[in-house]
Amino acid sequence: MPDYKLLIGGRLVDGDDVMGIINPATEEVLAFCPRASAGQLDAAIMAAKEAFPAWARTPIAERRAMILALADCMEIHAESLARLLTQEQGKPLSEATAEIAYSIAFIRQLATHDLPVQVLEDNDSRRVELHRRPLGVVGAIIPWNFPVLIVAFKLPFALLAGNTLLIKPAPTTPLSTLRMGEMMAGIFPPGVINIITDQNDLGARLTTHPDVAKISFTGSTETGRKVMAGAAASIKRLTLELGGNDAAIVLPDADPVKAASGIFGGAFMNAGQVCLAIKRVYAHADIYDALCVELARIAEEAVVDDGLKQGAQIGPLQNRAQYDKVRALLETARSDGTIIAGGEVLDRPGYFIRPTIVRDISDGARLVDEEQFGPILPIIRYDDPDDALARANASDMGLGGSIWSSDRDVAHDLAMRMEAGTVWINKHLDFGPTVPFGGAKQSGLGVEFAEEGFHEFTQIHVINEAKG
Ligand code: NAD
């Protein structure tokens, strides 16, 4: 019997089926885990629906205390959670440890929010109050790149606002979420949080279910479209955090050594499997060669290994499908550009690809136009910054982007014209719970974090009273 349980209606239960979870660093089965049936999904939604009225009436201070208790419990188990995360996801233990620490910090910060009544008008003729009410059952759909952190993005606001929750982790990374489920079972009233696992087969049922009021989805743009279509029948509220193809534009006055170091970190964290990683670099002709040389040097020095090994900097790709997709892109890069670092897989079990730098490549190549979501970075040469910006903007995606320059005014001007939810200057990948985060264009819909993100888990409720 699996060592992991689903959480349905406050009870830790077996799934109607079982599935093996692969360690991507060894390709061996790491653990067996429950796989829920459609009936179990329905039972979890029903439990969340039944728990909703009492949870919505629970004072926000009590809801907050339970959310904070979860963060405390995660802190106690941080070491074992991080180890499990590395084993199921692949990322180096240092990154997994940071993911758990960030998750705890996110939960604690997001839980500080409140929902005060706003008095919009109070005069002789009328008093208008703006209240915010919970929506009902929220479905949180999680991808495999940050299985714990993305739960921490969604859970605090969903629950603090008075909603109940159903969490569905990705099929290849459910274990750390299920461990958190054991903690949740001891903290929250039955049905307030439920966890269901699947093999990519229950998402559609969840997003079309009439008793689910909102879907908060993080994943690919392709699946996001399906979620949006599924939500239409009952006009569900939606937050979609989708794919990206973030461009970094490097101006001729940037320091190539500093820029290369920042760009490498922004592109290769989690083996490039980050929604807002740098996925293409536009470098001015005057700095192009120096930047390429420096990026190649860093890439060649990077230690690629099992994330549990001391000193590992880049782990395997998370799953076989992603590994195959990235290897196919690597093959296209051989003819579309010049590989100056990496370019090969490791000759051992595990989905390892060495960090790869590709130069002499341009727009129109698949590696530039598509989201690689892996450790391969194309460097594109340009002569005119406005042209580079136009090429960066000529994408359906618009999650993030960055400008690298020693001239703050020029960088700021370009940043203002970049079509993305977040644009960084001389850095990339800096985000936090107090800064709203959301994608432009097909990178998403709605916002996470900060006040704006909290409001997405609520429904406005206006009380408008005649006076005089
Ligand atoms: P995915 O879209 O394949 O899967 C995401 C989740 O959706 C999984 O839990 C999956 O089981 C579920 N799912 C699959 N089919 C579904 C359906 N028909 N209806 C509802 N849910 C369904 O994405 P992935 O491969 O797990 O993650 C990689 C992608 O996610 C990349 O494109 C990346 O850029 C994006 N991503 C975006 C962000 C962000 O915040 N913008 C963060 C992380 C990842």
Tab-separated table of N, CA, C and O in Angstrom, residues 205-320:
chain	number	residue	atom	x	y	z
A	205	ARG	N	-12.579	17.406	-15.575
A	205	ARG	CA	-13.762	17.219	-14.730
A	205	ARG	C	-13.812	18.297	-13.635
A	205	ARG	O	-14.875	18.818	-13.305
A	206	LEU	N	-12.652	18.627	-13.120
A	206	LEU	CA	-12.585	19.662	-12.076
A	206	LEU	C	-12.974	21.032	-12.634
A	206	LEU	O	-13.734	21.781	-12.013
A	207	THR	N	-12.468	21.354	-13.825
A	207	THR	CA	-12.705	22.707	-14.343
A	207	THR	C	-14.123	22.876	-14.902
A	207	THR	O	-14.570	24.003	-15.081
A	208	THR	N	-14.800	21.771	-15.157
A	208	THR	CA	-16.176	21.907	-15.660
A	208	THR	C	-17.211	21.650	-14.557
A	208	THR	O	-18.409	21.780	-14.789
A	209	HIS	N	-16.753	21.302	-13.373
A	209	HIS	CA	-17.696	20.901	-12.311
A	209	HIS	C	-18.556	22.091	-11.860
A	209	HIS	O	-18.026	23.139	-11.505
A	210	PRO	N	-19.872	21.922	-11.824
A	210	PRO	CA	-20.739	23.065	-11.491
A	210	PRO	C	-20.577	23.554	-10.049
A	210	PRO	O	-20.936	24.695	-9.750
A	211	ASP	N	-20.052	22.724	-9.157
A	211	ASP	CA	-19.910	23.142	-7.756
A	211	ASP	C	-18.573	23.807	-7.460
A	211	ASP	O	-18.270	24.101	-6.299
A	212	VAL	N	-17.762	24.030	-8.488
A	212	VAL	CA	-16.488	24.734	-8.286
A	212	VAL	C	-16.665	26.167	-8.778
A	212	VAL	O	-17.096	26.404	-9.903
A	213	ALA	N	-16.347	27.138	-7.894
A	213	ALA	CA	-16.621	28.541	-8.217
A	213	ALA	C	-15.457	29.217	-8.933
A	213	ALA	O	-15.647	30.170	-9.678
A	214	LYS	N	-14.249	28.751	-8.637
A	214	LYS	CA	-13.068	29.402	-9.225
A	214	LYS	C	-11.983	28.370	-9.467
A	214	LYS	O	-11.807	27.443	-8.676
A	215	ILE	N	-11.247	28.579	-10.556
A	215	ILE	CA	-10.038	27.788	-10.806
A	215	ILE	C	-8.850	28.742	-10.787
A	215	ILE	O	-8.835	29.751	-11.496
A	216	SER	N	-7.870	28.396	-9.961
A	216	SER	CA	-6.600	29.106	-9.988
A	216	SER	C	-5.596	28.131	-10.591
A	216	SER	O	-5.229	27.131	-9.977
A	217	PHE	N	-5.208	28.416	-11.812
A	217	PHE	CA	-4.415	27.448	-12.597
A	217	PHE	C	-3.033	27.997	-12.887
A	217	PHE	O	-2.880	29.156	-13.294
A	218	THR	N	-2.019	27.173	-12.698
A	218	THR	CA	-0.677	27.489	-13.173
A	218	THR	C	-0.211	26.324	-14.028
A	218	THR	O	-0.237	25.168	-13.585
A	219	GLY	N	0.202	26.625	-15.238
A	219	GLY	CA	0.635	25.556	-16.144
A	219	GLY	C	0.851	26.118	-17.530
A	219	GLY	O	1.095	27.315	-17.698
A	220	SER	N	0.735	25.266	-18.517
A	220	SER	CA	1.042	25.692	-19.880
A	220	SER	C	-0.113	26.487	-20.499
A	220	SER	O	-1.273	26.334	-20.097
A	221	THR	N	0.205	27.286	-21.476
A	221	THR	CA	-0.819	28.065	-22.174
A	221	THR	C	-1.822	27.128	-22.862
A	221	THR	O	-3.028	27.380	-22.854
A	222	GLU	N	-1.300	26.039	-23.394
A	222	GLU	CA	-2.164	25.075	-24.090
A	222	GLU	C	-3.246	24.524	-23.142
A	222	GLU	O	-4.433	24.496	-23.481
A	223	THR	N	-2.833	24.105	-21.947
A	223	THR	CA	-3.815	23.585	-20.989
A	223	THR	C	-4.684	24.725	-20.459
A	223	THR	O	-5.880	24.539	-20.215
A	224	GLY	N	-4.099	25.912	-20.323
A	224	GLY	CA	-4.853	27.069	-19.856
A	224	GLY	C	-6.066	27.351	-20.748
A	224	GLY	O	-7.137	27.715	-20.268
A	225	ARG	N	-5.874	27.164	-22.053
A	225	ARG	CA	-7.006	27.363	-22.978
A	225	ARG	C	-8.128	26.384	-22.670
A	225	ARG	O	-9.313	26.737	-22.696
A	226	LYS	N	-7.760	25.144	-22.372
A	226	LYS	CA	-8.781	24.131	-22.060
A	226	LYS	C	-9.491	24.491	-20.759
A	226	LYS	O	-10.708	24.329	-20.634
A	227	VAL	N	-8.718	24.982	-19.786
A	227	VAL	CA	-9.312	25.359	-18.501
A	227	VAL	C	-10.333	26.482	-18.719
A	227	VAL	O	-11.437	26.465	-18.180
A	228	MET	N	-9.945	27.433	-19.554
A	228	MET	CA	-10.830	28.573	-19.816
A	228	MET	C	-12.121	28.107	-20.494
A	228	MET	O	-13.222	28.546	-20.133
A	229	ALA	N	-11.966	27.214	-21.446
A	229	ALA	CA	-13.155	26.694	-22.133
A	229	ALA	C	-14.023	25.929	-21.146
A	229	ALA	O	-15.252	26.078	-21.130
A	230	GLY	N	-13.404	25.124	-20.296
A	230	GLY	CA	-14.158	24.321	-19.327
A	230	GLY	C	-14.892	25.180	-18.315
A	230	GLY	O	-15.985	24.831	-17.862
A	231	ALA	N	-14.300	26.327	-17.999
A	231	ALA	CA	-14.892	27.200	-16.978
A	231	ALA	C	-16.095	27.971	-17.513
A	231	ALA	O	-16.885	28.512	-16.737
A	232	ALA	N	-16.226	28.004	-18.829
A	232	ALA	CA	-17.246	28.875	-19.433
A	232	ALA	C	-18.664	28.475	-19.037
A	232	ALA	O	-19.512	29.342	-18.797
A	233	ALA	N	-18.919	27.163	-18.939
A	233	ALA	CA	-20.300	26.713	-18.736
A	233	ALA	C	-20.911	27.321	-17.476
A	233	ALA	O	-22.080	27.716	-17.483
A	234	SER	N	-20.137	27.415	-16.392
A	234	SER	CA	-20.713	27.983	-15.166
A	234	SER	C	-20.085	29.341	-14.828
A	234	SER	O	-20.185	29.804	-13.691
A	235	ILE	N	-19.479	29.982	-15.811
A	235	ILE	CA	-18.863	31.322	-15.616
A	235	ILE	C	-17.996	31.326	-14.350
A	235	ILE	O	-18.164	32.166	-13.468
A	236	LYS	N	-17.095	30.377	-14.272
A	236	LYS	CA	-16.194	30.335	-13.116
A	236	LYS	C	-15.233	31.515	-13.144
A	236	LYS	O	-14.846	31.974	-14.220
A	237	ARG	N	-14.839	31.944	-11.955
A	237	ARG	CA	-13.739	32.898	-11.862
A	237	ARG	C	-12.460	32.154	-12.224
A	237	ARG	O	-12.337	30.959	-11.927
A	238	LEU	N	-11.535	32.874	-12.837
A	238	LEU	CA	-10.312	32.228	-13.326
A	238	LEU	C	-9.094	33.071	-13.027
A	238	LEU	O	-9.112	34.286	-13.215
A	239	THR	N	-8.049	32.422	-12.576
A	239	THR	CA	-6.723	33.033	-12.621
A	239	THR	C	-5.852	32.052	-13.388
A	239	THR	O	-5.802	30.863	-13.044
A	240	LEU	N	-5.220	32.531	-14.435
A	240	LEU	CA	-4.378	31.666	-15.259
A	240	LEU	C	-2.961	32.220	-15.261
A	240	LEU	O	-2.740	33.353	-15.695
A	241	GLU	N	-2.039	31.439	-14.731
A	241	GLU	CA	-0.616	31.794	-14.823
A	241	GLU	C	-0.009	30.803	-15.795
A	241	GLU	O	0.137	29.626	-15.475
A	242	LEU	N	0.356	31.289	-16.966
A	242	LEU	CA	0.668	30.354	-18.066
A	242	LEU	C	2.130	30.446	-18.482
A	242	LEU	O	2.978	30.856	-17.720
A	243	GLY	N	2.398	30.069	-19.692
A	243	GLY	CA	3.780	29.993	-20.162
A	243	GLY	C	4.368	31.354	-20.474
A	243	GLY	O	3.681	32.382	-20.454
A	244	GLY	N	5.660	31.365	-20.730
A	244	GLY	CA	6.333	32.613	-21.086
A	244	GLY	C	7.443	32.344	-22.089
A	244	GLY	O	7.806	31.194	-22.343
A	245	ASN	N	7.918	33.421	-22.693
A	245	ASN	CA	9.118	33.318	-23.534
A	245	ASN	C	9.932	34.592	-23.291
A	245	ASN	O	10.206	35.369	-24.205
A	246	ASP	N	10.313	34.766	-22.014
A	246	ASP	CA	10.915	36.024	-21.573
A	246	ASP	C	12.188	36.353	-22.345
A	246	ASP	O	13.092	35.517	-22.459
A	247	ALA	N	12.251	37.601	-22.801
A	247	ALA	CA	13.444	38.082	-23.491
A	247	ALA	C	14.275	38.924	-22.535
A	247	ALA	O	13.744	39.701	-21.748
A	248	ALA	N	15.604	38.782	-22.641
A	248	ALA	CA	16.530	39.693	-21.976
A	248	ALA	C	17.203	40.487	-23.085
A	248	ALA	O	17.751	39.898	-24.020
A	249	ILE	N	17.136	41.830	-22.994
A	249	ILE	CA	17.792	42.671	-24.002
A	249	ILE	C	19.033	43.282	-23.361
A	249	ILE	O	18.940	43.985	-22.353
A	250	VAL	N	20.187	42.973	-23.946
A	250	VAL	CA	21.449	43.448	-23.381
A	250	VAL	C	21.965	44.591	-24.259
A	250	VAL	O	22.218	44.408	-25.462
A	251	LEU	N	22.091	45.777	-23.665
A	251	LEU	CA	22.532	46.956	-24.404
A	251	LEU	C	24.064	46.996	-24.469
A	251	LEU	O	24.744	46.369	-23.643
A	252	PRO	N	24.609	47.758	-25.416
A	252	PRO	CA	26.067	47.717	-25.606
A	252	PRO	C	26.858	48.233	-24.405
A	252	PRO	O	28.022	47.876	-24.251
A	253	ASP	N	26.203	49.040	-23.544
A	253	ASP	CA	26.951	49.586	-22.405
A	253	ASP	C	26.903	48.691	-21.167
A	253	ASP	O	27.393	49.061	-20.103
A	254	ALA	N	26.305	47.512	-21.279
A	254	ALA	CA	26.259	46.612	-20.116
A	254	ALA	C	27.634	45.989	-19.894
A	254	ALA	O	28.417	45.838	-20.839
A	255	ASP	N	27.902	45.645	-18.638
A	255	ASP	CA	29.142	44.926	-18.328
A	255	ASP	C	28.909	43.448	-18.675
A	255	ASP	O	28.060	42.790	-18.060
A	256	PRO	N	29.655	42.908	-19.652
A	256	PRO	CA	29.339	41.547	-20.112
A	256	PRO	C	29.522	40.482	-19.035
A	256	PRO	O	28.774	39.500	-19.012
A	257	VAL	N	30.452	40.687	-18.131
A	257	VAL	CA	30.694	39.667	-17.098
A	257	VAL	C	29.540	39.665	-16.091
A	257	VAL	O	28.967	38.622	-15.759
A	258	LYS	N	29.162	40.873	-15.644
A	258	LYS	CA	28.046	40.957	-14.683
A	258	LYS	C	26.741	40.503	-15.325
A	258	LYS	O	25.952	39.769	-14.720
A	259	ALA	N	26.514	40.964	-16.570
A	259	ALA	CA	25.267	40.605	-17.248
A	259	ALA	C	25.200	39.093	-17.453
A	259	ALA	O	24.155	38.465	-17.218
A	260	ALA	N	26.320	38.475	-17.849
A	260	ALA	CA	26.310	37.028	-18.108
A	260	ALA	C	25.975	36.266	-16.826
A	260	ALA	O	25.202	35.300	-16.847
A	261	SER	N	26.532	36.712	-15.728
A	261	SER	CA	26.278	36.022	-14.462
A	261	SER	C	24.783	36.113	-14.098
A	261	SER	O	24.150	35.120	-13.749
A	262	GLY	N	24.223	37.324	-14.214
A	262	GLY	CA	22.801	37.495	-13.894
A	262	GLY	C	21.912	36.738	-14.871
A	262	GLY	O	20.909	36.125	-14.474
A	263	ILE	N	22.273	36.778	-16.138
A	263	ILE	CA	21.442	36.110	-17.152
A	263	ILE	C	21.506	34.596	-16.973
A	263	ILE	O	20.486	33.903	-17.066
A	264	PHE	N	22.675	34.083	-16.665
A	264	PHE	CA	22.778	32.628	-16.483
A	264	PHE	C	21.868	32.182	-15.329
A	264	PHE	O	21.107	31.217	-15.458
A	265	GLY	N	21.938	32.915	-14.215
A	265	GLY	CA	21.081	32.577	-13.064
A	265	GLY	C	19.608	32.663	-13.424
A	265	GLY	O	18.806	31.825	-13.020
A	266	GLY	N	19.258	33.685	-14.220
A	266	GLY	CA	17.851	33.889	-14.594
A	266	GLY	C	17.356	32.905	-15.638
A	266	GLY	O	16.154	32.789	-15.868
A	267	ALA	N	18.280	32.223	-16.298
A	267	ALA	CA	17.877	31.301	-17.361
A	267	ALA	C	17.931	29.837	-16.935
A	267	ALA	O	17.162	29.014	-17.444
A	268	PHE	N	18.837	29.502	-16.026
A	268	PHE	CA	19.106	28.078	-15.784
A	268	PHE	C	18.648	27.586	-14.418
A	268	PHE	O	18.852	26.414	-14.090
A	269	MET	N	18.038	28.447	-13.608
A	269	MET	CA	17.492	27.952	-12.345
A	269	MET	C	16.498	26.822	-12.642
A	269	MET	O	15.757	26.871	-13.634
A	270	ASN	N	16.516	25.808	-11.791
A	270	ASN	CA	15.585	24.681	-11.958
A	270	ASN	C	15.700	24.077	-13.363
A	270	ASN	O	14.703	23.691	-13.978
A	271	ALA	N	16.952	24.035	-13.883
A	271	ALA	CA	17.231	23.509	-15.222
A	271	ALA	C	16.387	24.215	-16.289
A	271	ALA	O	15.974	23.603	-17.283
A	272	GLY	N	16.135	25.505	-16.072
A	272	GLY	CA	15.387	26.295	-17.057
A	272	GLY	C	13.879	26.076	-17.001
A	272	GLY	O	13.137	26.661	-17.788
A	273	GLN	N	13.423	25.264	-16.057
A	273	GLN	CA	11.987	24.957	-15.982
A	273	GLN	C	11.290	25.946	-15.049
A	273	GLN	O	10.762	25.589	-14.001
A	274	VAL	N	11.337	27.194	-15.436
A	274	VAL	CA	10.727	28.270	-14.650
A	274	VAL	C	9.895	29.090	-15.620
A	274	VAL	O	10.377	29.465	-16.695
A	275	CYS	N	8.646	29.380	-15.243
A	275	CYS	CA	7.777	30.089	-16.192
A	275	CYS	C	8.410	31.410	-16.603
A	275	CYS	O	8.387	31.769	-17.776
A	276	LEU	N	8.980	32.137	-15.624
A	276	LEU	CA	9.544	33.434	-16.002
A	276	LEU	C	11.070	33.415	-16.026
A	276	LEU	O	11.722	34.402	-15.694
A	277	ALA	N	11.618	32.319	-16.480
A	277	ALA	CA	13.064	32.280	-16.748
A	277	ALA	C	13.354	33.065	-18.026
A	277	ALA	O	12.473	33.253	-18.869
A	278	ILE	N	14.602	33.498	-18.179
A	278	ILE	CA	15.029	34.093	-19.453
A	278	ILE	C	15.071	32.969	-20.481
A	278	ILE	O	15.723	31.947	-20.276
A	279	LYS	N	14.348	33.160	-21.585
A	279	LYS	CA	14.271	32.076	-22.580
A	279	LYS	C	14.914	32.468	-23.902
A	279	LYS	O	15.098	31.631	-24.786
A	280	ARG	N	15.227	33.752	-24.080
A	280	ARG	CA	15.973	34.218	-25.264
A	280	ARG	C	16.694	35.504	-24.866
A	280	ARG	O	16.157	36.309	-24.101
A	281	VAL	N	17.897	35.656	-25.404
A	281	VAL	CA	18.712	36.834	-25.082
A	281	VAL	C	18.981	37.588	-26.380
A	281	VAL	O	19.437	36.992	-27.363
A	282	TYR	N	18.679	38.877	-26.392
A	282	TYR	CA	19.028	39.750	-27.519
A	282	TYR	C	20.224	40.579	-27.077
A	282	TYR	O	20.108	41.398	-26.154
A	283	ALA	N	21.372	40.349	-27.701
A	283	ALA	CA	22.599	41.049	-27.296
A	283	ALA	C	23.081	41.932	-28.441
A	283	ALA	O	23.127	41.503	-29.611
A	284	HIS	N	23.437	43.183	-28.102
A	284	HIS	CA	23.911	44.122	-29.113
A	284	HIS	C	25.209	43.610	-29.741
A	284	HIS	O	26.039	42.991	-29.056
A	285	ALA	N	25.389	43.922	-31.034
A	285	ALA	CA	26.566	43.430	-31.770
A	285	ALA	C	27.875	43.786	-31.067
A	285	ALA	O	28.821	42.986	-31.075
A	286	ASP	N	27.900	44.980	-30.410
A	286	ASP	CA	29.156	45.411	-29.768
A	286	ASP	C	29.539	44.553	-28.559
A	286	ASP	O	30.691	44.560	-28.125
A	287	ILE	N	28.568	43.878	-27.984
A	287	ILE	CA	28.825	43.111	-26.748
A	287	ILE	C	28.610	41.615	-26.985
A	287	ILE	O	28.884	40.779	-26.117
A	288	TYR	N	28.133	41.303	-28.185
A	288	TYR	CA	27.669	39.932	-28.486
A	288	TYR	C	28.729	38.873	-28.196
A	288	TYR	O	28.491	37.918	-27.433
A	289	ASP	N	29.924	39.042	-28.764
A	289	ASP	CA	30.954	37.999	-28.614
A	289	ASP	C	31.374	37.850	-27.156
A	289	ASP	O	31.492	36.731	-26.641
A	290	ALA	N	31.579	38.977	-26.487
A	290	ALA	CA	32.034	38.924	-25.091
A	290	ALA	C	30.985	38.239	-24.215
A	290	ALA	O	31.317	37.425	-23.335
A	291	LEU	N	29.723	38.559	-24.454
A	291	LEU	CA	28.657	37.951	-23.646
A	291	LEU	C	28.576	36.447	-23.904
A	291	LEU	O	28.436	35.643	-22.971
A	292	CYS	N	28.676	36.064	-25.178
A	292	CYS	CA	28.605	34.633	-25.530
A	292	CYS	C	29.743	33.858	-24.863
A	292	CYS	O	29.528	32.773	-24.303
A	293	VAL	N	30.937	34.414	-24.913
A	293	VAL	CA	32.105	33.734	-24.330
A	293	VAL	C	31.893	33.527	-22.831
A	293	VAL	O	32.125	32.447	-22.282
A	294	GLU	N	31.403	34.568	-22.182
A	294	GLU	CA	31.227	34.505	-20.731
A	294	GLU	C	30.104	33.524	-20.354
A	294	GLU	O	30.245	32.738	-19.407
A	295	LEU	N	29.007	33.560	-21.092
A	295	LEU	CA	27.913	32.621	-20.805
A	295	LEU	C	28.377	31.179	-21.019
A	295	LEU	O	28.053	30.278	-20.238
A	296	ALA	N	29.142	30.966	-22.083
A	296	ALA	CA	29.636	29.604	-22.374
A	296	ALA	C	30.567	29.132	-21.254
A	296	ALA	O	30.525	27.972	-20.842
A	297	ARG	N	31.388	30.050	-20.756
A	297	ARG	CA	32.314	29.683	-19.678
A	297	ARG	C	31.529	29.237	-18.430
A	297	ARG	O	31.809	28.192	-17.841
A	298	ILE	N	30.520	30.020	-18.064
A	298	ILE	CA	29.737	29.663	-16.863
A	298	ILE	C	29.027	28.318	-17.083
A	298	ILE	O	28.993	27.463	-16.203
A	299	ALA	N	28.491	28.151	-18.295
A	299	ALA	CA	27.757	26.911	-18.590
A	299	ALA	C	28.685	25.705	-18.503
A	299	ALA	O	28.315	24.657	-17.956
A	300	GLU	N	29.894	25.840	-19.019
A	300	GLU	CA	30.827	24.701	-19.006
A	300	GLU	C	31.232	24.329	-17.583
A	300	GLU	O	31.519	23.177	-17.284
A	301	GLU	N	31.267	25.336	-16.706
A	301	GLU	CA	31.701	25.073	-15.325
A	301	GLU	C	30.569	24.521	-14.447
A	301	GLU	O	30.826	24.022	-13.349
A	302	ALA	N	29.329	24.606	-14.920
A	302	ALA	CA	28.195	24.210	-14.065
A	302	ALA	C	28.230	22.707	-13.797
A	302	ALA	O	28.506	21.903	-14.689
A	303	VAL	N	27.949	22.350	-12.545
A	303	VAL	CA	27.950	20.934	-12.154
A	303	VAL	C	26.529	20.377	-12.346
A	303	VAL	O	25.581	20.830	-11.698
A	304	VAL	N	26.419	19.412	-13.246
A	304	VAL	CA	25.121	18.789	-13.520
A	304	VAL	C	25.125	17.419	-12.845
A	304	VAL	O	25.989	16.584	-13.123
A	305	ASP	N	24.177	17.203	-11.943
A	305	ASP	CA	24.199	15.929	-11.212
A	305	ASP	C	22.856	15.731	-10.505
A	305	ASP	O	22.008	16.630	-10.486
A	306	ASP	N	22.713	14.547	-9.935
A	306	ASP	CA	21.572	14.245	-9.067
A	306	ASP	C	21.481	15.355	-8.010
A	306	ASP	O	22.481	15.668	-7.358
A	307	GLY	N	20.300	15.928	-7.856
A	307	GLY	CA	20.128	17.051	-6.941
A	307	GLY	C	20.521	16.751	-5.506
A	307	GLY	O	20.788	17.667	-4.731
A	308	LEU	N	20.552	15.476	-5.135
A	308	LEU	CA	20.941	15.135	-3.762
A	308	LEU	C	22.455	15.138	-3.586
A	308	LEU	O	22.950	15.098	-2.461
A	309	LYS	N	23.194	15.154	-4.711
A	309	LYS	CA	24.664	15.136	-4.606
A	309	LYS	C	25.179	16.510	-4.206
A	309	LYS	O	24.774	17.541	-4.781
A	310	GLN	N	26.089	16.515	-3.259
A	310	GLN	CA	26.715	17.760	-2.804
A	310	GLN	C	27.315	18.489	-4.012
A	310	GLN	O	28.006	17.863	-4.825
A	311	GLY	N	27.049	19.765	-4.146
A	311	GLY	CA	27.669	20.565	-5.211
A	311	GLY	C	26.887	20.587	-6.516
A	311	GLY	O	27.232	21.353	-7.419
A	312	ALA	N	25.826	19.785	-6.631
A	312	ALA	CA	25.035	19.799	-7.879
A	312	ALA	C	24.414	21.176	-8.062
A	312	ALA	O	23.848	21.743	-7.128
A	313	GLN	N	24.552	21.742	-9.276
A	313	GLN	CA	23.963	23.064	-9.544
A	313	GLN	C	22.761	22.954	-10.480
A	313	GLN	O	21.876	23.781	-10.457
A	314	ILE	N	22.799	21.941	-11.338
A	314	ILE	CA	21.689	21.744	-12.274
A	314	ILE	C	21.307	20.269	-12.229
A	314	ILE	O	22.151	19.386	-12.391
A	315	GLY	N	20.028	20.035	-11.972
A	315	GLY	CA	19.533	18.664	-11.879
A	315	GLY	C	18.965	18.215	-13.216
A	315	GLY	O	19.149	18.872	-14.251
A	316	PRO	N	18.265	17.092	-13.223
A	316	PRO	CA	17.669	16.578	-14.454
A	316	PRO	C	16.415	17.369	-14.836
A	316	PRO	O	15.871	18.111	-14.010
A	317	LEU	N	15.967	17.187	-16.066
A	317	LEU	CA	14.632	17.656	-16.437
A	317	LEU	C	13.640	16.860	-15.590
A	317	LEU	O	13.945	15.754	-15.153
A	318	GLN	N	12.456	17.430	-15.373
A	318	GLN	CA	11.580	16.803	-14.383
A	318	GLN	C	10.963	15.487	-14.845
A	318	GLN	O	10.721	14.603	-14.038
A	319	ASN	N	10.664	15.361	-16.116
A	319	ASN	CA	9.975	14.140	-16.544
A	319	ASN	C	10.366	13.772	-17.970
A	319	ASN	O	10.940	14.582	-18.702
A	320	ARG	N	10.057	12.577	-18.336
A	320	ARG	CA	10.467	12.025	-19.636
A	320	ARG	C	9.899	12.860	-20.802
A	320	ARG	O	10.600	13.146	-21.762
